[in-house]
Short mmCIF file of C-alpha atoms and ligand atoms in Angstrom, two decimals:
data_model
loop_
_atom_site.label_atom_id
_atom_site.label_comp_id
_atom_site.label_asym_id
_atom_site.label_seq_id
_atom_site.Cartn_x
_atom_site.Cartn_y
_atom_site.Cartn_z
CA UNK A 1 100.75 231.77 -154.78
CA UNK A 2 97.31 231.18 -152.85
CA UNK A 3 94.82 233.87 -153.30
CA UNK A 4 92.72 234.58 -150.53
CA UNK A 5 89.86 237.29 -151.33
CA UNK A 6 88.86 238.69 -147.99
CA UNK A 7 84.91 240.49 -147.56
CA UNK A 8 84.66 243.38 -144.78
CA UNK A 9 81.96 245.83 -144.39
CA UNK A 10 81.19 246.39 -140.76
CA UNK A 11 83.10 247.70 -137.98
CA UNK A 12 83.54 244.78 -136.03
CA UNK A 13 84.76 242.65 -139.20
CA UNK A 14 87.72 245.36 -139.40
CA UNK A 15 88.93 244.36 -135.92
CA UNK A 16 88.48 240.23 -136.66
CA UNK A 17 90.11 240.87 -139.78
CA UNK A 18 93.15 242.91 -138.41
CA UNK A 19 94.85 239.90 -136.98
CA UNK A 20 94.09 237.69 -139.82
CA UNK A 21 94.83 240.11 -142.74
CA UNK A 22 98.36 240.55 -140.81
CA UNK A 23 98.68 236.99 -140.72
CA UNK A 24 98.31 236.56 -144.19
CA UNK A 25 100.95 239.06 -144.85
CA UNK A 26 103.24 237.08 -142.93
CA UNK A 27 102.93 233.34 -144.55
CA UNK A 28 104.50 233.13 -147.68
CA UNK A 29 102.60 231.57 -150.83
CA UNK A 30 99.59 233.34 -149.22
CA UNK A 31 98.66 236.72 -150.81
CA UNK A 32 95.20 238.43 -149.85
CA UNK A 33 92.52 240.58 -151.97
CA UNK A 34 90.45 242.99 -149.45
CA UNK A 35 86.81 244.00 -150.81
CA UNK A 36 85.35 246.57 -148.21
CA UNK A 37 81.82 246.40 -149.17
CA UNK A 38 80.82 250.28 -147.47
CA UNK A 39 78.70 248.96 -145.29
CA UNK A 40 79.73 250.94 -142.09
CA UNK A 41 81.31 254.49 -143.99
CA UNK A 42 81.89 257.09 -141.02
CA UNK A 43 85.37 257.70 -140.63
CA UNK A 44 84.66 256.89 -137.03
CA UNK A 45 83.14 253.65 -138.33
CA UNK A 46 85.29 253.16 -140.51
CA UNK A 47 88.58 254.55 -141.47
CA UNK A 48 89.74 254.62 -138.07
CA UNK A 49 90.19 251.16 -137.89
CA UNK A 50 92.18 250.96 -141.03
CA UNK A 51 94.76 253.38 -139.25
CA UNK A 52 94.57 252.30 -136.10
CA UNK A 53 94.91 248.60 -136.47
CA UNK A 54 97.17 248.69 -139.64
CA UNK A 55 94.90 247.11 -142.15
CA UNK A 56 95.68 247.17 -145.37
CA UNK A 57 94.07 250.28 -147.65
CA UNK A 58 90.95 248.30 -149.40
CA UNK A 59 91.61 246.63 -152.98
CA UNK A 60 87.85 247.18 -153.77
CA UNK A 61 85.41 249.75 -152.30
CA UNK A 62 82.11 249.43 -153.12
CA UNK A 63 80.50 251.46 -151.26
CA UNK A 64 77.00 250.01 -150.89
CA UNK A 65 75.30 250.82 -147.57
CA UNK A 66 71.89 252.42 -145.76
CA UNK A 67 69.53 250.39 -147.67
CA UNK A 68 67.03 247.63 -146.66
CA UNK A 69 67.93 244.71 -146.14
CA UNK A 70 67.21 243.05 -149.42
CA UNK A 71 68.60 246.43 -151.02
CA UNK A 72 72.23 245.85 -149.49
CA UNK A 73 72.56 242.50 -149.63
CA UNK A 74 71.71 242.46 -152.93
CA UNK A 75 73.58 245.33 -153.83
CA UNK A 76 76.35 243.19 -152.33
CA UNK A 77 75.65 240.47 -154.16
CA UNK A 78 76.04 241.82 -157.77
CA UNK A 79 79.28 243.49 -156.87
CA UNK A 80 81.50 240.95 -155.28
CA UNK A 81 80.28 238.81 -158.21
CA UNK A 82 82.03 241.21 -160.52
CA UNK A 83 84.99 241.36 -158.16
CA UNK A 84 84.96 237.33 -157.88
CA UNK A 85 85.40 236.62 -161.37
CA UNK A 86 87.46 239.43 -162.01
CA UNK A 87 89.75 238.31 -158.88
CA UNK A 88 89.44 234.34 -159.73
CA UNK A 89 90.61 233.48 -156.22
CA UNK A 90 91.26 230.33 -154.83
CA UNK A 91 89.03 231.05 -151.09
CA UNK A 92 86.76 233.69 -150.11
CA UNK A 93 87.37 235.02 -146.35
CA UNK A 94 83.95 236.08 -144.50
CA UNK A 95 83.68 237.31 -140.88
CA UNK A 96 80.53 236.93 -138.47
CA UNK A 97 76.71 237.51 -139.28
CA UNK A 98 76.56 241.17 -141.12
CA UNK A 99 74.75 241.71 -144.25
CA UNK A 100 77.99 241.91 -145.99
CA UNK A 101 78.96 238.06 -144.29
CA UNK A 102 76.17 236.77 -146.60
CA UNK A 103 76.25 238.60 -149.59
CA UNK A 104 80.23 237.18 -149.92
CA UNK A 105 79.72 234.48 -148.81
CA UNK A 106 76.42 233.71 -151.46
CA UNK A 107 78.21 235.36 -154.35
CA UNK A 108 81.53 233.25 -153.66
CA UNK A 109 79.50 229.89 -153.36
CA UNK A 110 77.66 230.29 -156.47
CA UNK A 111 80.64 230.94 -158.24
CA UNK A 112 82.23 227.52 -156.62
CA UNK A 113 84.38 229.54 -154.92
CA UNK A 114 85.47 227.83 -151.48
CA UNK A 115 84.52 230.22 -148.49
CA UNK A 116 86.00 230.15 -145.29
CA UNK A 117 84.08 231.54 -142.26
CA UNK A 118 85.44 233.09 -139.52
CA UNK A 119 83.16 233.04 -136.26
CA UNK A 120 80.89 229.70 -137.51
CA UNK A 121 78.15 227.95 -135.65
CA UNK A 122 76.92 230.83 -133.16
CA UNK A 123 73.70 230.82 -132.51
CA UNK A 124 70.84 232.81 -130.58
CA UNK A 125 68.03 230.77 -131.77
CA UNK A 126 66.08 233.68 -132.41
CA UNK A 127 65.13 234.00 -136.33
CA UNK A 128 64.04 237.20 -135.76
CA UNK A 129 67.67 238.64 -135.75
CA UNK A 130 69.04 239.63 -139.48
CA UNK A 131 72.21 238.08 -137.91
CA UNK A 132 71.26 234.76 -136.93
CA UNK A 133 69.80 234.28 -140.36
CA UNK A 134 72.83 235.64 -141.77
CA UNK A 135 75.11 233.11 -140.12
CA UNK A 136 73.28 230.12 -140.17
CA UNK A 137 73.18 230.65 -144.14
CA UNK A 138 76.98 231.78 -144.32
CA UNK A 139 77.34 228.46 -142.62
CA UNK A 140 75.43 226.56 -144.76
CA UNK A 141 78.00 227.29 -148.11
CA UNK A 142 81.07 227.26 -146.78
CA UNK A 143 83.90 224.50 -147.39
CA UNK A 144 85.79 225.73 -144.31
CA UNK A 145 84.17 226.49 -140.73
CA UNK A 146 86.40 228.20 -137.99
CA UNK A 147 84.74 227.95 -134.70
CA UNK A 148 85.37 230.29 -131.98
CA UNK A 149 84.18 228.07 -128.70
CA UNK A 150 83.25 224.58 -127.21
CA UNK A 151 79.79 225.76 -128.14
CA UNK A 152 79.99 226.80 -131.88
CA UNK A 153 81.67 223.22 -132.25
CA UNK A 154 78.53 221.52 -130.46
CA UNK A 155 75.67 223.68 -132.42
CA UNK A 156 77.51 222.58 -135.64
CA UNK A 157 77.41 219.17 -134.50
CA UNK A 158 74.10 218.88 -133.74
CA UNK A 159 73.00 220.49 -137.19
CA UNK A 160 74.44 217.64 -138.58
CA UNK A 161 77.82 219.05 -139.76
CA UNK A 162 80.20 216.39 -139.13
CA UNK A 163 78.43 214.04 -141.10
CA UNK A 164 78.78 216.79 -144.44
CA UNK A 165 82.48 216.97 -146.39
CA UNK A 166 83.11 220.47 -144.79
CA UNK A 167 86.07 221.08 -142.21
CA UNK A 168 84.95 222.33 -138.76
CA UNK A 169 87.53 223.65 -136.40
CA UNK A 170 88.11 225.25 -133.34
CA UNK A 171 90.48 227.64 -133.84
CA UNK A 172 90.02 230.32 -130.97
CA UNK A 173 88.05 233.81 -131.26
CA UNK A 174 89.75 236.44 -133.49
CA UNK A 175 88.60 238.94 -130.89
CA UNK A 176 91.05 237.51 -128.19
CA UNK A 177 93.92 237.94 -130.58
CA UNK A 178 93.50 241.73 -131.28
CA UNK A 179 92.27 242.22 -127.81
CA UNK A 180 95.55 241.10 -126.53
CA UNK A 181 97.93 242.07 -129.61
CA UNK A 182 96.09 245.68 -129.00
CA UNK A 183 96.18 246.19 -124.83
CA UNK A 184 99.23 247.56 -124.61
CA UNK A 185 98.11 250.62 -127.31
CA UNK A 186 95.22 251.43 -125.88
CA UNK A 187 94.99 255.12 -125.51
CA UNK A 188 93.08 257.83 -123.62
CA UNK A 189 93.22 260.17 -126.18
CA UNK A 190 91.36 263.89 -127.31
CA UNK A 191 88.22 262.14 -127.84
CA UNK A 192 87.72 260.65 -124.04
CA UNK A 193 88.98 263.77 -122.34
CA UNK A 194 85.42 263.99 -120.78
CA UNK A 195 85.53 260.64 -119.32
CA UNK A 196 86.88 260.28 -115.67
CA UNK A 197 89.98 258.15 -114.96
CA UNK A 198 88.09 255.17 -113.17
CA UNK A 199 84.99 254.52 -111.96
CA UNK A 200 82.70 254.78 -114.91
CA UNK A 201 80.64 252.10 -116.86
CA UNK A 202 80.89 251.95 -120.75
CA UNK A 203 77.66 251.18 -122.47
CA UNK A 204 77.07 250.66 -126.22
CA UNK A 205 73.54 250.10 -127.44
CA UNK A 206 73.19 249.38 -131.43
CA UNK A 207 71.06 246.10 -132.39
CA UNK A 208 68.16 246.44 -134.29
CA UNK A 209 65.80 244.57 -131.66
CA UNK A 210 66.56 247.34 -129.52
CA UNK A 211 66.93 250.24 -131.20
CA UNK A 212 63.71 249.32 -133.80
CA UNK A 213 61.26 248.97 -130.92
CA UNK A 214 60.56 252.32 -129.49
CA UNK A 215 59.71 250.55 -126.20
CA UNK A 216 62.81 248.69 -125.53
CA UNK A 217 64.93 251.58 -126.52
CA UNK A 218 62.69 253.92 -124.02
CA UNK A 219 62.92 251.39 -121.38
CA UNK A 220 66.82 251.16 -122.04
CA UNK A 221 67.51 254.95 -122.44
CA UNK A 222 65.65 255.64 -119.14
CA UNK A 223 67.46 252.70 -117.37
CA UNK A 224 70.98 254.35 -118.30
CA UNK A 225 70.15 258.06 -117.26
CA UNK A 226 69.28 256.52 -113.96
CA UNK A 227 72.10 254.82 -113.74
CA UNK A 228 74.38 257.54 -114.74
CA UNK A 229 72.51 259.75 -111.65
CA UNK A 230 72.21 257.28 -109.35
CA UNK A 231 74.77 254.50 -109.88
CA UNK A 232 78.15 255.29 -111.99
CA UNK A 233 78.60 257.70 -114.85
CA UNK A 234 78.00 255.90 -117.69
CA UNK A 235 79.95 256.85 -120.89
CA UNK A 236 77.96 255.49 -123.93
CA UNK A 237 79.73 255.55 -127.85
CA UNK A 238 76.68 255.99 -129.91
CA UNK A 239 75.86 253.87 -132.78
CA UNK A 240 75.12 255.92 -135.80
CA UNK A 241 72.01 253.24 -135.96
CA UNK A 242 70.96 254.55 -132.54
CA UNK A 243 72.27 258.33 -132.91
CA UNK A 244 69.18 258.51 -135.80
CA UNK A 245 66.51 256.52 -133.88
CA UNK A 246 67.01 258.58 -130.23
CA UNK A 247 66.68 261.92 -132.49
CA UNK A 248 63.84 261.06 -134.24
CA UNK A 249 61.74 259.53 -131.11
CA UNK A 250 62.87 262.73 -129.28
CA UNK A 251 64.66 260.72 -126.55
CA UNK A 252 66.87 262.51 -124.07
CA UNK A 253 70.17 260.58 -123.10
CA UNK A 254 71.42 262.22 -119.77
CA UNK A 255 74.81 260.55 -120.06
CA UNK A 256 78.17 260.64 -121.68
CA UNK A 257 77.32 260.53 -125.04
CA UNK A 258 80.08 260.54 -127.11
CA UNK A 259 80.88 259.85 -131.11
CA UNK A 260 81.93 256.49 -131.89
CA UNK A 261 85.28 255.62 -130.87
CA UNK A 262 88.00 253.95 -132.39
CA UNK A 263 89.37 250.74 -131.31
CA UNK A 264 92.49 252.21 -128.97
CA UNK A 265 89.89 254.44 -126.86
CA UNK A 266 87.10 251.42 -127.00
CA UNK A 267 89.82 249.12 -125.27
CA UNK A 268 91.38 251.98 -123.01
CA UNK A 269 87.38 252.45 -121.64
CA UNK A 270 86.90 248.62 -121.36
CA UNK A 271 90.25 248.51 -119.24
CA UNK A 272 89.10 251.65 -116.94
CA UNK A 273 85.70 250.91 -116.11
CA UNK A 274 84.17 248.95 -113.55
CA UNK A 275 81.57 247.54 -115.52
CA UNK A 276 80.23 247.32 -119.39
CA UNK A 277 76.65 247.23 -120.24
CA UNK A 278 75.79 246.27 -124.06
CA UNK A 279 73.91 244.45 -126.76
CA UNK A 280 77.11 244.47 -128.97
CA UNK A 281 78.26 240.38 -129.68
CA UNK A 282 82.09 241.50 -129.80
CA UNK A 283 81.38 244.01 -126.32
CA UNK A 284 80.48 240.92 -124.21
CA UNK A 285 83.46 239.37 -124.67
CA UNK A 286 85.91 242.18 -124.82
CA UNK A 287 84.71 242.88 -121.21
CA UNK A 288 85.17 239.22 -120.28
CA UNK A 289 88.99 239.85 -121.50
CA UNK A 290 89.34 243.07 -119.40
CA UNK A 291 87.95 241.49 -116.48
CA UNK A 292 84.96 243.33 -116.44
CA UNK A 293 81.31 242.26 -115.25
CA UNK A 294 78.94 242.47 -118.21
CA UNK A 295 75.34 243.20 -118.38
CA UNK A 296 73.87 242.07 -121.68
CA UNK A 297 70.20 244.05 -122.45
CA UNK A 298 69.52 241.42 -125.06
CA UNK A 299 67.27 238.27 -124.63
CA UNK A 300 69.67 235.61 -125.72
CA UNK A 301 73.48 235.53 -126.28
CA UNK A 302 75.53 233.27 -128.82
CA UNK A 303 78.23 233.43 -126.06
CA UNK A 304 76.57 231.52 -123.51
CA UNK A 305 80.31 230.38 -122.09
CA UNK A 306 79.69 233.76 -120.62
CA UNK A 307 76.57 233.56 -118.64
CA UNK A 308 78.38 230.04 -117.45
CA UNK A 309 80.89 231.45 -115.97
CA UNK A 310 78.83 233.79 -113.95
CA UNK A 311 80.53 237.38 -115.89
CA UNK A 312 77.38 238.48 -117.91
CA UNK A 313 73.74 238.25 -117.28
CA UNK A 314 71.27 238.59 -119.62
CA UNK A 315 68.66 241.66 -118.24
CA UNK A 316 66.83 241.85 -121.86
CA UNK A 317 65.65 245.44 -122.21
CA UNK A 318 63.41 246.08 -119.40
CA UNK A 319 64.35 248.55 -117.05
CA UNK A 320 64.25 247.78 -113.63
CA UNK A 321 65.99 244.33 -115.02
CA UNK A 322 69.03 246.61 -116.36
CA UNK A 323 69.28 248.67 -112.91
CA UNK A 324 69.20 245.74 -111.10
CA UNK A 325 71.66 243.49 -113.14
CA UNK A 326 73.81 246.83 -112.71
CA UNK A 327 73.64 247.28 -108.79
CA UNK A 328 74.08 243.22 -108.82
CA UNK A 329 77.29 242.97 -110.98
CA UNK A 330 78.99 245.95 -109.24
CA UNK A 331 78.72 244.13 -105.95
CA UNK A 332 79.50 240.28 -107.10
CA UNK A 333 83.38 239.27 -106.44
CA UNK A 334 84.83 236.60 -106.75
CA UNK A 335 84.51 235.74 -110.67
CA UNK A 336 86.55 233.75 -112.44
CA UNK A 337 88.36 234.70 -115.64
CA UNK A 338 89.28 231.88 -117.41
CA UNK A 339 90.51 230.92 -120.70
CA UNK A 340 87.37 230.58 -122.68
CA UNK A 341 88.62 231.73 -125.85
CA UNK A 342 91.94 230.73 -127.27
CA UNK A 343 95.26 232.10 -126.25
CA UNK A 344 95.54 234.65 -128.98
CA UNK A 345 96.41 232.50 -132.04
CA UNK A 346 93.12 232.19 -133.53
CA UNK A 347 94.49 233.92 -136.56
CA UNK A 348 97.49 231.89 -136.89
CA UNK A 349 95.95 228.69 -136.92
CA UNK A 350 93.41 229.87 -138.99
CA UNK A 351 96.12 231.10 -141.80
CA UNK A 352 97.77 228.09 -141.42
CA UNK A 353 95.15 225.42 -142.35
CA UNK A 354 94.31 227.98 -145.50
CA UNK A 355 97.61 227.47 -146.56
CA UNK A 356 97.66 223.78 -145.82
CA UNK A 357 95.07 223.17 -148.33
C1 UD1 B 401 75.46 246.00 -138.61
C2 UD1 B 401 75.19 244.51 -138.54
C3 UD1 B 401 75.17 244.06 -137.10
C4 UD1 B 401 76.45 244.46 -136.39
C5 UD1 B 401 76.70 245.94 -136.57
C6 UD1 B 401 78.04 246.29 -136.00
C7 UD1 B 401 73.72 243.65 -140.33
C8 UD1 B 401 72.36 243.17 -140.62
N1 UD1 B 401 73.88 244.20 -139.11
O1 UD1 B 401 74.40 246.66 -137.98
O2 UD1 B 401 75.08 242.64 -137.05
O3 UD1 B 401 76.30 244.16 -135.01
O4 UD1 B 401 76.70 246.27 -137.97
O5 UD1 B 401 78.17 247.62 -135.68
O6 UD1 B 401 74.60 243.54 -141.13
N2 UD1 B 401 75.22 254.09 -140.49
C9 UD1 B 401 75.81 255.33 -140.58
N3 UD1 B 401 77.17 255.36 -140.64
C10 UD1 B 401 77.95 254.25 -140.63
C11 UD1 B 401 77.33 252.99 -140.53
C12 UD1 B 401 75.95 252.94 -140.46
O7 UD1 B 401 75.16 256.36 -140.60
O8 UD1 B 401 79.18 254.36 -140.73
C13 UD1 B 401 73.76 254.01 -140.47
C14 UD1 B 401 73.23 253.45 -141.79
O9 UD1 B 401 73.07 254.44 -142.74
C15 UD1 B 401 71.93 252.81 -141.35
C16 UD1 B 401 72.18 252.42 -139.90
O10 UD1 B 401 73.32 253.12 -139.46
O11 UD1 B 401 70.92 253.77 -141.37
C17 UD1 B 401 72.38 250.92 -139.73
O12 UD1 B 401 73.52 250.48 -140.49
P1 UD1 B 401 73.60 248.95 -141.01
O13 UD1 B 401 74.94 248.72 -141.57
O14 UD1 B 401 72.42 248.62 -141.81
O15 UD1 B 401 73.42 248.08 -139.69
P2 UD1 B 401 74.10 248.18 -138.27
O16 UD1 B 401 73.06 248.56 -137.29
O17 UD1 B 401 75.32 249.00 -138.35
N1 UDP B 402 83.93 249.38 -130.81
C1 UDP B 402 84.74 250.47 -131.07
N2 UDP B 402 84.24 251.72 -130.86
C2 UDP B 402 82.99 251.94 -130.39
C3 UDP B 402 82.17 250.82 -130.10
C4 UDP B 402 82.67 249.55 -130.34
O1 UDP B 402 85.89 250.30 -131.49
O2 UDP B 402 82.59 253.11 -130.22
C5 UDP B 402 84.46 248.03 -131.07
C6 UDP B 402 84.38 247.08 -129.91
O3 UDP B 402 85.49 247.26 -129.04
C7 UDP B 402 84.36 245.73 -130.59
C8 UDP B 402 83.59 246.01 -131.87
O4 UDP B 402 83.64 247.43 -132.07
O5 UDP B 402 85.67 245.33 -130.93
C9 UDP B 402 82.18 245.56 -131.71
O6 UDP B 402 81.42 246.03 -132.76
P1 UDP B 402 79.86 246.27 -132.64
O7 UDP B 402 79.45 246.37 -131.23
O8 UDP B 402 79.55 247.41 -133.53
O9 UDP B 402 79.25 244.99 -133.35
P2 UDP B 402 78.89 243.51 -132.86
O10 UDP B 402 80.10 242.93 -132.20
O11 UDP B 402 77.71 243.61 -131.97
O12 UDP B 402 78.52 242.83 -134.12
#
């Protein structure tokens, strides 16, 4: 029997992993280990997920979160170690760019533990983001790279990875598999009863270049209310990140606010509205599934397939940039949809070449 310890911590890892972790199951000679490292905690964050997408209840929790940067992913670092050599498994599982990505990634590597990572070679180019550092490092150890797009593959091959004796794949995005595996169960639900029918835009707002620069988050909060009273209502799940910041700078957010939602509601709103404006990474493409125009207030995007194909723009986080990529997406037709992601058995082929090796 193969054992495959898998590192989650954030809520967008609980969603990749959902299809993968069930995938696992599946396979025989494949067993899986699942260290949550309590990185996101809210149940809204959180636990939700674990119910709503059938994950498996957590082997390990360690319950390490809210510190700095160094503090976490060090944190991190000294527990999965424990876990690691306690565990002795044959691969270690990582998803995306978070904090927790690294630490499991770092702790598995210097054990000589293989690690496999799940959303490899994205890139911003833009140092500045804890995320881009995070993946470019996670990429750096691993033994096994599953890329997402045509892009991830060409990034990786132009940091040299094809000459190094890694595997590089393309295996599809994750996100298309749960996106599609979860459409059908999407669900209105008590905690959207506010939220009209149709006609609405969904907005989440959570990255750190936003929300840690009162300027950009003033120009962004101020761009929303005016869309909200001039535009479309704009229903906005707030980050916990964000919920803290907009209290503490005394901003006033003249939309739908609402709690965090779980996955169900997020992809009921992304199939009901007419557009999605966001900074999320998973967001952008969950509205290119749905068919929706996206507006991106971020500078760069590691999904540039998107701004290709003419469904997101990029607006950064200035404000009459945001109305107007708003008013310009609303009245564009015409966009094509295509297949830019996989048909939905990203997690398949990625459990298969695990248990090939
Ligand atoms: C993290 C990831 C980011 C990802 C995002 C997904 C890093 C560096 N960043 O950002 O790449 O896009 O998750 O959502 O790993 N908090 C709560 N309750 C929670 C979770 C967080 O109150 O359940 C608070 C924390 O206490 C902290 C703040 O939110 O004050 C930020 O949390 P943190 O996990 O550091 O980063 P995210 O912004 O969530
Ligand atoms: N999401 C959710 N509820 C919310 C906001 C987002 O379920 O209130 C989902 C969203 O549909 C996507 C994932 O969380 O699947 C994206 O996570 P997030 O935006 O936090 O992180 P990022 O993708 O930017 O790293």
């Amino acid at each position: 029997m193969k054992k495959i310890l898998t590192i989650i911590g954030a809520r967008p890892q609980f969603i990749k992993a959902s299809v993968v972790s069930k995938a696992i199951q599946e396979t025989n000679g494949l067993t899986e280990v699942l260290v949550h490292t309590g990185q996101h905690f809210d149940a809204n964050m959180s636990d939700v997920f674990f119910e709503q997408l059938g994950i498996p209840r957590p082997d390990y929790q360690l319950n390490i979160n809210s510190g700095s940067h160094g503090d976490m992913t060090g944190r991190m670092l000294i527990e999965i170690e424990k876990v690691l050599l306690k565990e002795q498994p044959d691969w270690v599982l990582v998803y995306g760019d978070t904090n927790s990505t690294l630490a499991g990634a770092l702790a598995a590597a210097k054990l000589h533990i293989p690690v496999a990572h799940v959303e490899a070679g994205l890139r911003s180019f833009n140092m500045q983001m804890p995320e881009e550092i995070n993946r470019i490092l996670t990429d750096q150890i691993s033994s096994v790279l599953f890329c997402p797009t045509d892009s991830a593959m060409a990034n990786l091959e132009r940091e040299g990875f094809n000459d190094k004796p890694i595997q590089v794949l393309q295996v599809g995005d994750v996100m298309q598999d749960s996106s599609m595996f979860f459409a059908e169960r999407a669900v209105k639900g008590e905690a959207l009863k506010a939220v009209p029918e149709s006609n609405f835009i969904v907005a989440t707002l959570h990255r750190a270049e936003n929300t840690d620069d009162p300027v950009r988050l003033k120009a962004i909060v101020d761009a929303l209310n005016y869309i909200h009273k001039n535009i479309l209502p704009v229903v906005l799940p707030l980050h916990p990140r964000t919920q803290k910041v907009v209290k503490s700078l005394g901003l006033q957010l003249e939309m739908l606010v609402l709690e965090p939602v779980g996955y169900l509601e997020m992809i009921w709103l992304l199939k009901h509205c007419n557009a999605v404006v966001s900074d999320s990474g998973g967001v952008q493409k969950e509205a290119f599934f749905f068919k929706k125009p996206c507006i991106t207030m971020r500078d760069q995007t590691e999904w540039i397939e998107l701004i290709e194909s003419g469904a997101n723009i990029l607006v950064g986080s200035n404000e009459d940039q945001i109305i107007y990529g708003v008013k310009k997406m609303l009245a564009t037709t015409g966009i094509k949809y295509m297949n830019l992601y996989g048909d939905g058995k990203a997690a398949k082929n990625i459990v298969e070449f695990l248990s090939s090796l």
